[in-house]
Tab-separated table of C-alpha atoms in Angstrom:
chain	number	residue	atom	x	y	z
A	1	UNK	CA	29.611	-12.041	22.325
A	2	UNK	CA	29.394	-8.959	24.235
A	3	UNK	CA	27.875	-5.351	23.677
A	4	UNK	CA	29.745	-2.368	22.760
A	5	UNK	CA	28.577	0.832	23.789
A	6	UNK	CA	28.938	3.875	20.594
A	7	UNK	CA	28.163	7.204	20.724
A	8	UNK	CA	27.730	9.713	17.895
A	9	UNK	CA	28.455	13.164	18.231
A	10	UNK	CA	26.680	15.766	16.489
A	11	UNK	CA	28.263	18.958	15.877
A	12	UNK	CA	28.019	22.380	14.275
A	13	UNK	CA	31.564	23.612	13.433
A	14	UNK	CA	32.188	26.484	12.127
A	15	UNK	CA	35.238	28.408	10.790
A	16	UNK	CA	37.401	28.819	14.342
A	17	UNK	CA	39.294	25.347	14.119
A	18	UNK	CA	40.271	25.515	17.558
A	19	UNK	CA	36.599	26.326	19.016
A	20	UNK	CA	35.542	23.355	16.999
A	21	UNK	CA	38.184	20.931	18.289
A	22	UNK	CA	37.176	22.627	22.012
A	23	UNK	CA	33.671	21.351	21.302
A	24	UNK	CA	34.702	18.320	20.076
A	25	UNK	CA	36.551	17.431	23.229
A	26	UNK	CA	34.040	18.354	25.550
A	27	UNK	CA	31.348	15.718	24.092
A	28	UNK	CA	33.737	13.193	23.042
A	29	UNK	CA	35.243	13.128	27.007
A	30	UNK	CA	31.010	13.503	28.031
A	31	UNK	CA	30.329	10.373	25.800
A	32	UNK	CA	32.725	8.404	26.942
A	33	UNK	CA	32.228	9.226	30.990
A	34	UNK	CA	28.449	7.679	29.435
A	35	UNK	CA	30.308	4.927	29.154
A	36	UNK	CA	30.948	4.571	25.430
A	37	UNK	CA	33.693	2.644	23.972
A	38	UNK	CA	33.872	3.680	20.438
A	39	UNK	CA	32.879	7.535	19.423
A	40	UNK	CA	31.959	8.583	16.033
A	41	UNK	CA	31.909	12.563	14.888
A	42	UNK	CA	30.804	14.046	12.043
A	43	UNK	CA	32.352	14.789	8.458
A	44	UNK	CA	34.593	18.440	8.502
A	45	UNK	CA	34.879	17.825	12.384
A	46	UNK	CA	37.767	20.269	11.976
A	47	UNK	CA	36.485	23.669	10.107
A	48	UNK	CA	33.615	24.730	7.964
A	49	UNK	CA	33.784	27.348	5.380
A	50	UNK	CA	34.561	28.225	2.226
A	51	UNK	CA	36.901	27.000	-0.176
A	52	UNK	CA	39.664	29.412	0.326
A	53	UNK	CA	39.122	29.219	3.956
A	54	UNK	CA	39.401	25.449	3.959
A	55	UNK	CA	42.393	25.371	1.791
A	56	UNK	CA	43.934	27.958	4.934
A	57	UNK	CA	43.130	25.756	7.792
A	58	UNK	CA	43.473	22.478	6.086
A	59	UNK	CA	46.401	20.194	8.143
A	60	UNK	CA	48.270	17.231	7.360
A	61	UNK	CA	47.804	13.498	8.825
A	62	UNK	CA	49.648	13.496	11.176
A	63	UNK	CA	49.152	16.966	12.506
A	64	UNK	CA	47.673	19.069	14.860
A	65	UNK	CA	43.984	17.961	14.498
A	66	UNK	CA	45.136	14.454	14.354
A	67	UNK	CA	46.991	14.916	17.212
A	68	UNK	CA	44.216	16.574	19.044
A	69	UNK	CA	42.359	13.574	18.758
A	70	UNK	CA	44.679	11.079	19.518
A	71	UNK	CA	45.039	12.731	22.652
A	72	UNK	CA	41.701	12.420	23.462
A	73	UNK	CA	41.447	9.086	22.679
A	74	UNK	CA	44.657	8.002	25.262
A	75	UNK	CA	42.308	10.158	28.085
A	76	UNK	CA	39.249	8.208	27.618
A	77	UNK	CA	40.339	5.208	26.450
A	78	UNK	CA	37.784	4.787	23.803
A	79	UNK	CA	37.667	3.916	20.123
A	80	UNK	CA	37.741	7.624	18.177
A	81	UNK	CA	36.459	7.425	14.524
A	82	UNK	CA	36.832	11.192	13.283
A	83	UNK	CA	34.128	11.570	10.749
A	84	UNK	CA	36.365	13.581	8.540
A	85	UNK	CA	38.856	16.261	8.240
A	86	UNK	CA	40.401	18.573	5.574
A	87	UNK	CA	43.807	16.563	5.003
A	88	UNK	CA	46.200	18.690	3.542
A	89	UNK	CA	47.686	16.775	0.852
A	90	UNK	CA	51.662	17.831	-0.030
A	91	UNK	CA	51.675	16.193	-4.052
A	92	UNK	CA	48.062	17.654	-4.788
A	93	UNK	CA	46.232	21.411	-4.562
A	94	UNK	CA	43.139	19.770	-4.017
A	95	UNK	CA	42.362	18.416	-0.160
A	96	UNK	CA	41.797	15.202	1.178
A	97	UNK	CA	37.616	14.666	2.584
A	98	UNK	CA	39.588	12.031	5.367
A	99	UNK	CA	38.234	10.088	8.115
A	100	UNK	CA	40.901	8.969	10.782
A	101	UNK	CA	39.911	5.990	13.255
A	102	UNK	CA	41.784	6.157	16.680
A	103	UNK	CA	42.459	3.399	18.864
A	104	UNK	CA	42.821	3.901	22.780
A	105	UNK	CA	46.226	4.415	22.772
A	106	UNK	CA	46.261	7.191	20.530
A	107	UNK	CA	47.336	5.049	17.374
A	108	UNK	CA	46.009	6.240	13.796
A	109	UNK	CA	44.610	2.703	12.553
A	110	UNK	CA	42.777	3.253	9.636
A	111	UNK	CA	42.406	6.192	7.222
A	112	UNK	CA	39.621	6.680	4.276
A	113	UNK	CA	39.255	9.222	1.504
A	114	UNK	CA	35.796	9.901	0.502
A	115	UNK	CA	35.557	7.481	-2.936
A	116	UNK	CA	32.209	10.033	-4.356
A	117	UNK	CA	32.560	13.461	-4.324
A	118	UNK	CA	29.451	15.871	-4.671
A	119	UNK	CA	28.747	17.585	-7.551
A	120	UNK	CA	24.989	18.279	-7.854
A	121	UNK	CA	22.307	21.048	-8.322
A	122	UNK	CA	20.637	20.906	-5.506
A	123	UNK	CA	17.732	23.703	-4.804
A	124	UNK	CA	19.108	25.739	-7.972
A	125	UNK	CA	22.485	25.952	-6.154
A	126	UNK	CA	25.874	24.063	-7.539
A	127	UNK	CA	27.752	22.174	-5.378
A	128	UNK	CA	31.117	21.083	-6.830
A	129	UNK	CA	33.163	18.888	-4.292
A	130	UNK	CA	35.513	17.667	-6.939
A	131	UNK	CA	36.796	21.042	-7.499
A	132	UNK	CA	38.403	21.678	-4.049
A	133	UNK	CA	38.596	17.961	-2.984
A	134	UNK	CA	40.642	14.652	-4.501
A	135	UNK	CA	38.744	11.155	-4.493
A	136	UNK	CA	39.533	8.657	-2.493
A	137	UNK	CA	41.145	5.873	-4.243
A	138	UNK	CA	40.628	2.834	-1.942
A	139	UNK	CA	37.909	1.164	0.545
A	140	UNK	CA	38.441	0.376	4.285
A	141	UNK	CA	37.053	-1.438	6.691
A	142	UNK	CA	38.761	-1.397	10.565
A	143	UNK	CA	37.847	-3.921	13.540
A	144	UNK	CA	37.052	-2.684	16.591
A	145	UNK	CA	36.399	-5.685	19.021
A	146	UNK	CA	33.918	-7.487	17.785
A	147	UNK	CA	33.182	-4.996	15.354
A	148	UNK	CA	33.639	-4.219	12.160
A	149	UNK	CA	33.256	-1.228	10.547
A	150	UNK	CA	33.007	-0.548	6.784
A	151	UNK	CA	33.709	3.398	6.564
A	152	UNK	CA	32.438	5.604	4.448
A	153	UNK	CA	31.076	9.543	4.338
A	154	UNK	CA	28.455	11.386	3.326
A	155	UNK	CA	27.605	11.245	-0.293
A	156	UNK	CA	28.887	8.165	-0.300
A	157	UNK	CA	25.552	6.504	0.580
A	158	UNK	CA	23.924	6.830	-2.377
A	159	UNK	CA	26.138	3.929	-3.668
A	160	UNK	CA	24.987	1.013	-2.630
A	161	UNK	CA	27.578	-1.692	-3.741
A	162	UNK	CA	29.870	0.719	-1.824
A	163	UNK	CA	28.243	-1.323	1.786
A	164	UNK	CA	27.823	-4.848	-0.241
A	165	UNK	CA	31.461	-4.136	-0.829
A	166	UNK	CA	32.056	-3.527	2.601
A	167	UNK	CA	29.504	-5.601	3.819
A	168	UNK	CA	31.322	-8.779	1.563
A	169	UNK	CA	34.559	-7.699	3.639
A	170	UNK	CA	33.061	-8.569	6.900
A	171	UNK	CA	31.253	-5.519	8.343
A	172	UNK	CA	28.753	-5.593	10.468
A	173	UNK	CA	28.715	-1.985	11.835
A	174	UNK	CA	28.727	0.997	8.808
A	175	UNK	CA	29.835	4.060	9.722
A	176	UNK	CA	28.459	7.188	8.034
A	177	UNK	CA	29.814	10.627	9.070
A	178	UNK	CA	27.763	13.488	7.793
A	179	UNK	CA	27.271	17.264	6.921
A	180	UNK	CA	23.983	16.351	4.994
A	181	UNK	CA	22.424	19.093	3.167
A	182	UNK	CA	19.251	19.891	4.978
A	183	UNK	CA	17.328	20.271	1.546
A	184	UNK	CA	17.990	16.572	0.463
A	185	UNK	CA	17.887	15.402	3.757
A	186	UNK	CA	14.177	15.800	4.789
A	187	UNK	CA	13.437	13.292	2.357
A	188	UNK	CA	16.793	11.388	1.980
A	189	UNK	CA	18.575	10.534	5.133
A	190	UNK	CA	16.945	8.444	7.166
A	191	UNK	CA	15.520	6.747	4.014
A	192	UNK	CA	18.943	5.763	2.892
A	193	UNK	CA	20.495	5.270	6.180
A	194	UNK	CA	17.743	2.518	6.953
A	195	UNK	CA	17.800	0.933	3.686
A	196	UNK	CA	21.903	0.410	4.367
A	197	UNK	CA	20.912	-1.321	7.501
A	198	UNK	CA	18.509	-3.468	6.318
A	199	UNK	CA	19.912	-4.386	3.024
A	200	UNK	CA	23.559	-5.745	4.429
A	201	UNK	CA	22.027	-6.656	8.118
A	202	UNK	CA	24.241	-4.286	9.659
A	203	UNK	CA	24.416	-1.767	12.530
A	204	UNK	CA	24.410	2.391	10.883
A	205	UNK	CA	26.362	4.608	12.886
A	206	UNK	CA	25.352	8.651	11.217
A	207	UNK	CA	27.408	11.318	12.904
A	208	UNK	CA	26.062	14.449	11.280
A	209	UNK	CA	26.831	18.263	11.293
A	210	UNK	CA	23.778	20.855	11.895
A	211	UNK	CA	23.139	24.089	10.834
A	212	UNK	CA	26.691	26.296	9.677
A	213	UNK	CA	28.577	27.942	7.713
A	214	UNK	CA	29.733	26.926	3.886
A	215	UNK	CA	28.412	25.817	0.425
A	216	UNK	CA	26.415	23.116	2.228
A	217	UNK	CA	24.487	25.282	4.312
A	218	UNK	CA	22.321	24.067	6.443
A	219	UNK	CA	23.157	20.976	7.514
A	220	UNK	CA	20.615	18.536	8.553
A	221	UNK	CA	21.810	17.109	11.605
A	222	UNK	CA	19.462	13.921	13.068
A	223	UNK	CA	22.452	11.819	13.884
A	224	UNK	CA	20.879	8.176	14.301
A	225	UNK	CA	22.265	4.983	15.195
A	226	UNK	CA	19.851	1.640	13.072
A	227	UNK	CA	19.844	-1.493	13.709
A	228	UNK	CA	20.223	-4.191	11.694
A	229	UNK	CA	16.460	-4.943	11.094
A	230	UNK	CA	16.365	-1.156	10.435
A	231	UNK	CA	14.875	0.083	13.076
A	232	UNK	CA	16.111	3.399	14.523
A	233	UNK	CA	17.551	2.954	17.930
A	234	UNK	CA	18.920	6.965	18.867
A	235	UNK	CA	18.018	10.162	17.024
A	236	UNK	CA	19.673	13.049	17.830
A	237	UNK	CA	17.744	16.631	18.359
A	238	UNK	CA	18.638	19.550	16.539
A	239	UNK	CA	21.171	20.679	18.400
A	240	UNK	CA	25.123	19.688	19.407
A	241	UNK	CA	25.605	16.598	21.517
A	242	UNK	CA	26.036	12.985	21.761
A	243	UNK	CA	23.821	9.848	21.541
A	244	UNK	CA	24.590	6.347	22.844
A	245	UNK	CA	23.731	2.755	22.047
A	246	UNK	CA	25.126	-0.925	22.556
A	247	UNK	CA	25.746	-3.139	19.817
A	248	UNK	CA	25.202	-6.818	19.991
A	249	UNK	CA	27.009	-8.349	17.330
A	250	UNK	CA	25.140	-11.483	18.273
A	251	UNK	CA	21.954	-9.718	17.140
A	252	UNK	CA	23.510	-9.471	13.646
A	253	UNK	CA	24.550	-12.839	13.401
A	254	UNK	CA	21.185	-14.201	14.603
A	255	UNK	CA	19.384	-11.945	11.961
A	256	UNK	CA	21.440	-12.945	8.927
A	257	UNK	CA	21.060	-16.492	9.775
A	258	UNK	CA	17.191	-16.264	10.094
A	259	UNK	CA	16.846	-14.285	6.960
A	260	UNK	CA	19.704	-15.285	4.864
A	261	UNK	CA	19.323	-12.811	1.772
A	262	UNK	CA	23.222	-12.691	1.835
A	263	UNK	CA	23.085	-16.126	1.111
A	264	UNK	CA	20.130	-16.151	-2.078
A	265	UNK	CA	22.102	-13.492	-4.250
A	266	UNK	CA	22.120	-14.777	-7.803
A	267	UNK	CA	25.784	-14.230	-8.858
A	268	UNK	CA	24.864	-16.245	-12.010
A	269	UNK	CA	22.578	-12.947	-13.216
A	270	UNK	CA	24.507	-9.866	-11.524
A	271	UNK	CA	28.001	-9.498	-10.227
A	272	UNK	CA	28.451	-9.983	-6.605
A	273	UNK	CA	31.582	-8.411	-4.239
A	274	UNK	CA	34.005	-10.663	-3.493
C-alpha cells in the first residue's frame, strides 16, 4: 500500500459567494502544488449568512458552485471533497446542508445530505437547523484509492453509530467538514474528533470554518487531521489556510489487527451495523 497525501482547508466565508469560491481556489490550487491528492473544505464552503440570505444564494447540484469546483479539480488533478454547500432543492423550500466529492476529472461521485440537523440552546441562543434545512435521508461512503471515506458533517459527530455504520461499510478515512460553534467547541471538538478515530481505527479528516458571519457565529476553526490511534497529526491555526498529511492505509490495517476491538463486539447483547 501506498500513502496518500490530504489536505484540509480552513476557511472563513462570508456572505460574497464569489469572494468565497476566490478563496477557495487559491488554497485548494496551493494544497495541491503541496502535493496533495485529495482536498477536503469546510461545511457552507459556498456562503455564510442568514437564513434569507442563504435561501438567495443557495444553487442547485449541478450548478455554478459545483461547477466551480469541478473545474478546479480537472486543474489540479486532485480528489475535491467540498465540505458542504447550500443545495437548492426544486420539490422542497427548505435547502439541502450537501457535501459533493470530486474526482480529477471533474466528475461529481458522491453526494451526502447532512442525516442530524442542529437544533440546540447553546449559550442561551437557539439554533434551529431544521427550520431552513431538509435531512439527509441516506449514508455514503466514496473510495478514493486506497481510501475510503465515510462522509459526514458537522453535528453529525455526536452520533456515534453514524462512523460504526460507516466504519462496518469499509471506511478507513472519516471525513468531517465543519463550521463548529466556537462555544461548544473549546470543550467538544477535538474530544469527539479523537474519540471517532480511535473508536473505528480510522484516519479523521476536520475541515472547519473560523470566525464569520451567521447564527453560528464564531466558528471554531482548528482543522485537524487524527490518526487512527488518535493521535493528532496537523492542527490548523486560527486563521484561513491549508494543512497536509499522508495516509498509510497500511497503518490502519496493522492497528486493527493488533487491537482487534472490531472483532470482540458482542452482537449477542447490542445490535451491531451490518
Amino acid at each position: 500500500m501506498s500513502t496518500t497525501r490530504v489536505a484540509l482547508v480552513q476557511l472563513d466565508s462570508g456572505r460574497d459567494r464569489q469572494t468565497n469560491l476566490d478563496q477557495l481556489e487559491h488554497w485548494v490550487l496551493a494544497a495541491a502544488k503541496d502535493g496533495a491528492q485529495v482536498i477536503v473544505t469546510p461545511e457552507y464552503s459556498d456562503v455564510r449568512g442568514d437564513t434569507e440570505w442563504l435561501q438567495q444564494n443557495a444553487t442547485p447540484i449541478p450548478g455554478l458552485v459545483t461547477e466551480h469546483m469541478a473545474s478546479l479539480a480537472r486543474r489540479t488533478g486532485a480528489w475535491i471533497h467540498l465540505g458542504s454547500m447550500h443545495e437548492r432543492r426544486p420539490d422542497d423550500h427548505r435547502l439541502g446542508n450537501t457535501s459533493v466529492t470530486f474526482s480529477p476529472d471533474g466528475q461529481i461521485v458522491a453526494q451526502y445530505r447532512k442525516v442530524h440537523l442542529y437544533d440546540a440552546v447553546v449559550n442561551g441562543l437557539e439554533y434551529r437547523e431544521s427550520d431552513d434545512f431538509c435531512h439527509g435521508e441516506h449514508l455514503q461512503n466514496v473510495q478514493v484509492g486506497e481510501l475510503n471515506l465515510g462522509l459526514s458533517i458537522c453535528y453529525d459527530m455526536r452520533f456515534a453509530e453514524l462512523f460504526r455504520t460507516l466504519r462496518a461499510r469499509g471506511a478507513n478515512v472519516l471525513v468531517v467538514p465543519a463550521a463548529f460553534n466556537v462555544h461548544t467547541g473549546r470543550d467538544h471538538w477535538e474530544v469527539l474528533l479523537r474519540a471517532r478515530a480511535i473508536e473505528n481505527q480510522c484516519y479523521v479528516l476536520a475541515a472547519a470554518q473560523i470566525g464569520g458571519p451567521g447564527p453560528a457565529m464564531p466558528c471554531l476553526g482548528r482543522s485537524m487531521i487524527i490518526d487512527p490511534w488518535g493521535t493528532v497529526l496537523a492542527c490548523m491555526p486560527d486563521q484561513a489556510g491549508y494543512i497536509c498529511a499522508d495516509l498509510d492505509p497500511a497503518r490502519v490495517q496493522g492497528m486493527r489487527e493488533s487491537l482487534p476491538a472490531w472483532q470482540h463486539r458482542r452482537g449477542d447483547l447490542y445490535p451491531i451495523p451490518s
